[in-house]
């Protein structure tokens, strides 16, 4: 039977196991939306802005490990997805975005709502396609999903001209995908060459005196928490994670050093700097992690396990490179190592001393003011560290990383690489849709929340019960902190308090449940209230201390052990 | 150091943009890039000449390899290769200087391909140093226009194999389908 391109697109998405589509229809994508009308499997989430749609798809992907999917119209619909695509690209998140395009013959003629989408998205996607012939469509969609989800994951755009969506052809679902230029390492058994590299790394681990594990988002993408736990448990090697690696290992475990980097713990950063063997597992040596690069881990030999060969030796010289999937590699590595605790006892003692001497410190409680770090710690306790926590970007994001106490993988969802304000709330909606049985919190800043506040309408309409806690400090707090510390308090562009709306009233106007609080003793009762409300989004607007700072802090461009802290 | 990188790419729409975009986005400088179809019309060959230290060139190759439309990448600098460039040169030639031009053309075994009262057009091929040397000799006579293709290169003995579009030839298909993930993805 012949189907139209639009029908084929919908069939392919169904066959790929897609559950939700996020987006907004418009002119040239209407044939596809018409075909969607007949689908019994795909649920369409009408968002209020395409950026929000991409973040929802992203949150869905991070929470579930399955690709998130968007469908938007040409021109402005497609350009509105760019920030979301770039966010997903930087953090290696699998997305597929179908964008309508003007008729093939009109491409390049500045037609109505035409944009060069493959050109615009080229540098923020893992790959993109322009489908010019309906006979290529099914294969292209399969390839798009394959590319998005395998190897180092990432977003893929399919530019879909309207005439192709109307053209008819026989529908054939390609069984296998073969792309001759694409050979990612799969979740297969490591090759003999890789095994040899793993053996060499194992040898180095067994000989080390001051080893340290540095684990990132790649370990989460690989669902390798069990293997990581086994490695630490067996060897006793201390472990620190990046912000994107939080949750891969329980932070209450004695081997945990918690997060490293600019706002990491003293002891994580000192451990990295003092190590003689740094074992990087699915982490990419971001400058927020390494500080000044030529002073980074000066005595360490480096083991780097990563699925992307281009990630290895990109920033620092690696002595033991291992290209492969984390889970597959650790399954080979773990049996090759033994308990190192006796051999590294002095190192572990040194770390214990750092932990005692430089603990994480709360902001001082003055009067009845609410401090975000305290609220976040309470959210951790009240949810037993099991909730999925999604953040905006800024101080509240870093306090969340420091104080929630992550224990489970895929529970910390945050824009690390691009640092996209406005990511949090829509991503939380996507995460909740993907994990209906989990409690999902969005911990947001007043600035970040307002970038995608319009998605309140989406959350209310679809009754998505996310818990949103807005830390309203009346500032773009992270910017203010930098200006206070590094620009002599010259609050350029942030000197006035932000003109914020009454967030509760705005939320209520959208039909959401909302509470505003401003005293510390109101926190727990208010958290209980929003946890009890499950008929849609519940917003807790916290008016918090205006000028709290995030510490510890390694100023940009400094060595990782040059840590500033509060008095 | 100068590196000659040979790249096999899919011969379709948008591929050049992907490759060129990669170079600009990552701040890699290209000296020259030449592209054309191979013996297999679905595949093009790019010869890219870059300057950079080993670490930069390693990143260039790894990043090129990541592009889905790139089928194969190889740094053939160290190989035994044939390198050629085609150049078209329009040079001033009056009655007095015409003889000088002809002499240079003959020395480099180039060809005169067009004659005008005030100028001569020359076609020459060769490695980079030959072409550069010839241009240096012609320069004092007055270069009007120079068009170079950029170097193309081929290893003498080995070749980059072009895998077929459909994938490697299937092994015995009579076996029961395995439940494990296939080599193809
Ligand atoms: C305001 C702000 C402050 C920040 N401060 C900090 C900070 O203090 N500390 C901190 O850590 N970060 C901080 N960040 C985040 C930082 O910018 C980076 O995003 C983060 O450090 C990168 O984490 P990662 O190294 O785990 O890399 P990711 O971006 O998660 O990269 C993952 C790596 O794993 C590889 N990979 C993917 N899948 C697999 C697989 N299956 N198998 C093997 N490898 C795989 C990829 O190729 C990649 O190299 C901050 C961000 C912001 C916005
Ligand atoms: C889209 C975007 N624009 C600008 C920035 C730069 N920036 C980083 S943090 C920040 C302030 C964040 O303010 P808020 O969301 O209120 O969080 P807070 O730091 O106060 O917790 C800004 C403007 C950014 N990261 N993203």
PDB file of C-alpha atoms in Angstrom, chain A residues 281-386:
ATOM      1  CA  UNK A 281      35.266   7.773  33.184  1.00  0.00           C
ATOM      2  CA  UNK A 282      32.931   9.363  30.613  1.00  0.00           C
ATOM      3  CA  UNK A 283      34.024  12.879  31.488  1.00  0.00           C
ATOM      4  CA  UNK A 284      35.446  15.459  29.127  1.00  0.00           C
ATOM      5  CA  UNK A 285      37.829  17.715  31.100  1.00  0.00           C
ATOM      6  CA  UNK A 286      35.642  20.800  30.864  1.00  0.00           C
ATOM      7  CA  UNK A 287      37.332  24.001  32.013  1.00  0.00           C
ATOM      8  CA  UNK A 288      34.789  24.358  34.851  1.00  0.00           C
ATOM      9  CA  UNK A 289      36.273  21.113  36.109  1.00  0.00           C
ATOM     10  CA  UNK A 290      39.977  21.441  35.406  1.00  0.00           C
ATOM     11  CA  UNK A 291      40.591  25.069  36.297  1.00  0.00           C
ATOM     12  CA  UNK A 292      43.874  26.295  34.850  1.00  0.00           C
ATOM     13  CA  UNK A 293      44.762  23.483  32.535  1.00  0.00           C
ATOM     14  CA  UNK A 294      48.538  23.460  32.861  1.00  0.00           C
ATOM     15  CA  UNK A 295      48.222  23.238  36.644  1.00  0.00           C
ATOM     16  CA  UNK A 296      45.643  20.432  36.506  1.00  0.00           C
ATOM     17  CA  UNK A 297      46.489  17.208  38.343  1.00  0.00           C
ATOM     18  CA  UNK A 298      50.208  17.926  37.956  1.00  0.00           C
ATOM     19  CA  UNK A 299      51.504  14.600  39.282  1.00  0.00           C
ATOM     20  CA  UNK A 300      48.929  12.354  37.702  1.00  0.00           C
ATOM     21  CA  UNK A 301      49.079   9.889  34.889  1.00  0.00           C
ATOM     22  CA  UNK A 302      45.670   9.871  33.218  1.00  0.00           C
ATOM     23  CA  UNK A 303      43.402   6.997  32.275  1.00  0.00           C
ATOM     24  CA  UNK A 304      40.525   8.102  30.056  1.00  0.00           C
ATOM     25  CA  UNK A 305      37.600   5.879  29.154  1.00  0.00           C
ATOM     26  CA  UNK A 306      35.350   7.505  26.566  1.00  0.00           C
ATOM     27  CA  UNK A 307      33.231   6.369  23.666  1.00  0.00           C
ATOM     28  CA  UNK A 308      34.296   9.297  21.518  1.00  0.00           C
ATOM     29  CA  UNK A 309      37.899   9.037  20.293  1.00  0.00           C
ATOM     30  CA  UNK A 310      37.913  12.798  19.670  1.00  0.00           C
ATOM     31  CA  UNK A 311      37.286  13.386  23.373  1.00  0.00           C
ATOM     32  CA  UNK A 312      40.516  11.643  24.294  1.00  0.00           C
ATOM     33  CA  UNK A 313      43.608  13.871  24.485  1.00  0.00           C
ATOM     34  CA  UNK A 314      41.510  16.843  23.348  1.00  0.00           C
ATOM     35  CA  UNK A 315      42.231  18.911  26.454  1.00  0.00           C
ATOM     36  CA  UNK A 316      44.827  17.001  28.468  1.00  0.00           C
ATOM     37  CA  UNK A 317      47.350  14.426  27.377  1.00  0.00           C
ATOM     38  CA  UNK A 318      46.082  10.950  28.200  1.00  0.00           C
ATOM     39  CA  UNK A 319      48.487   8.143  29.119  1.00  0.00           C
ATOM     40  CA  UNK A 320      46.022   5.251  29.086  1.00  0.00           C
ATOM     41  CA  UNK A 321      43.328   5.854  26.458  1.00  0.00           C
ATOM     42  CA  UNK A 322      40.427   3.420  26.286  1.00  0.00           C
ATOM     43  CA  UNK A 323      37.803   3.976  23.602  1.00  0.00           C
ATOM     44  CA  UNK A 324      34.549   2.250  24.433  1.00  0.00           C
ATOM     45  CA  UNK A 325      31.270   2.197  26.249  1.00  0.00           C
ATOM     46  CA  UNK A 326      31.756   2.637  30.000  1.00  0.00           C
ATOM     47  CA  UNK A 327      29.686  -0.333  31.023  1.00  0.00           C
ATOM     48  CA  UNK A 328      31.350  -2.653  28.558  1.00  0.00           C
ATOM     49  CA  UNK A 329      34.824  -1.456  29.534  1.00  0.00           C
ATOM     50  CA  UNK A 330      34.234  -1.654  33.292  1.00  0.00           C
ATOM     51  CA  UNK A 331      32.923  -5.179  32.947  1.00  0.00           C
ATOM     52  CA  UNK A 332      36.331  -6.134  31.624  1.00  0.00           C
ATOM     53  CA  UNK A 333      38.289  -3.893  33.975  1.00  0.00           C
ATOM     54  CA  UNK A 334      36.617  -4.786  37.260  1.00  0.00           C
ATOM     55  CA  UNK A 335      37.798  -8.416  37.391  1.00  0.00           C
ATOM     56  CA  UNK A 336      41.369  -7.253  36.728  1.00  0.00           C
ATOM     57  CA  UNK A 337      41.685  -5.083  39.822  1.00  0.00           C
ATOM     58  CA  UNK A 338      41.751  -5.928  43.526  1.00  0.00           C
ATOM     59  CA  UNK A 339      41.296  -4.266  46.870  1.00  0.00           C
ATOM     60  CA  UNK A 340      43.762  -1.394  47.034  1.00  0.00           C
ATOM     61  CA  UNK A 341      42.844  -0.147  50.490  1.00  0.00           C
ATOM     62  CA  UNK A 342      45.973  -1.481  52.233  1.00  0.00           C
ATOM     63  CA  UNK A 343      48.264  -0.076  49.564  1.00  0.00           C
ATOM     64  CA  UNK A 344      46.630   3.369  49.468  1.00  0.00           C
ATOM     65  CA  UNK A 345      45.949   3.702  53.210  1.00  0.00           C
ATOM     66  CA  UNK A 346      48.047   6.871  53.672  1.00  0.00           C
ATOM     67  CA  UNK A 347      46.215   8.488  50.750  1.00  0.00           C
ATOM     68  CA  UNK A 348      42.832   7.605  52.214  1.00  0.00           C
ATOM     69  CA  UNK A 349      43.950   9.030  55.555  1.00  0.00           C
ATOM     70  CA  UNK A 350      45.009  12.233  53.878  1.00  0.00           C
ATOM     71  CA  UNK A 351      41.611  12.511  52.211  1.00  0.00           C
ATOM     72  CA  UNK A 352      39.799  11.821  55.475  1.00  0.00           C
ATOM     73  CA  UNK A 353      41.776  14.659  56.996  1.00  0.00           C
ATOM     74  CA  UNK A 354      40.784  17.041  54.177  1.00  0.00           C
ATOM     75  CA  UNK A 355      37.166  16.016  54.628  1.00  0.00           C
ATOM     76  CA  UNK A 356      37.356  16.849  58.327  1.00  0.00           C
ATOM     77  CA  UNK A 357      39.227  20.089  57.876  1.00  0.00           C
ATOM     78  CA  UNK A 358      37.270  21.473  54.924  1.00  0.00           C
ATOM     79  CA  UNK A 359      33.646  20.367  55.197  1.00  0.00           C
ATOM     80  CA  UNK A 360      30.867  21.899  53.103  1.00  0.00           C
ATOM     81  CA  UNK A 361      29.496  24.927  54.918  1.00  0.00           C
ATOM     82  CA  UNK A 362      25.989  26.363  54.872  1.00  0.00           C
ATOM     83  CA  UNK A 363      25.252  30.038  54.481  1.00  0.00           C
ATOM     84  CA  UNK A 364      24.873  31.576  57.940  1.00  0.00           C
ATOM     85  CA  UNK A 365      21.333  31.680  59.208  1.00  0.00           C
ATOM     86  CA  UNK A 366      20.472  35.289  60.004  1.00  0.00           C
ATOM     87  CA  UNK A 367      17.037  35.953  61.468  1.00  0.00           C
ATOM     88  CA  UNK A 368      14.209  34.194  59.668  1.00  0.00           C
ATOM     89  CA  UNK A 369      15.583  34.528  56.151  1.00  0.00           C
ATOM     90  CA  UNK A 370      15.364  31.563  53.821  1.00  0.00           C
ATOM     91  CA  UNK A 371      18.631  30.299  52.347  1.00  0.00           C
ATOM     92  CA  UNK A 372      18.435  28.263  49.164  1.00  0.00           C
ATOM     93  CA  UNK A 373      21.132  25.777  50.224  1.00  0.00           C
ATOM     94  CA  UNK A 374      19.065  24.973  53.305  1.00  0.00           C
ATOM     95  CA  UNK A 375      15.843  24.535  51.305  1.00  0.00           C
ATOM     96  CA  UNK A 376      17.616  22.194  48.884  1.00  0.00           C
ATOM     97  CA  UNK A 377      19.038  20.101  51.701  1.00  0.00           C
ATOM     98  CA  UNK A 378      15.516  19.792  53.114  1.00  0.00           C
ATOM     99  CA  UNK A 379      14.149  18.756  49.720  1.00  0.00           C
ATOM    100  CA  UNK A 380      16.815  16.051  49.706  1.00  0.00           C
ATOM    101  CA  UNK A 381      15.719  14.765  53.093  1.00  0.00           C
ATOM    102  CA  UNK A 382      11.996  14.951  52.444  1.00  0.00           C
ATOM    103  CA  UNK A 383      12.320  13.062  49.120  1.00  0.00           C
ATOM    104  CA  UNK A 384      14.836  10.607  50.592  1.00  0.00           C
ATOM    105  CA  UNK A 385      17.257  11.651  47.851  1.00  0.00           C
ATOM    106  CA  UNK A 386      15.190   9.740  45.319  1.00  0.00           C
TER     107      UNK A 386
END
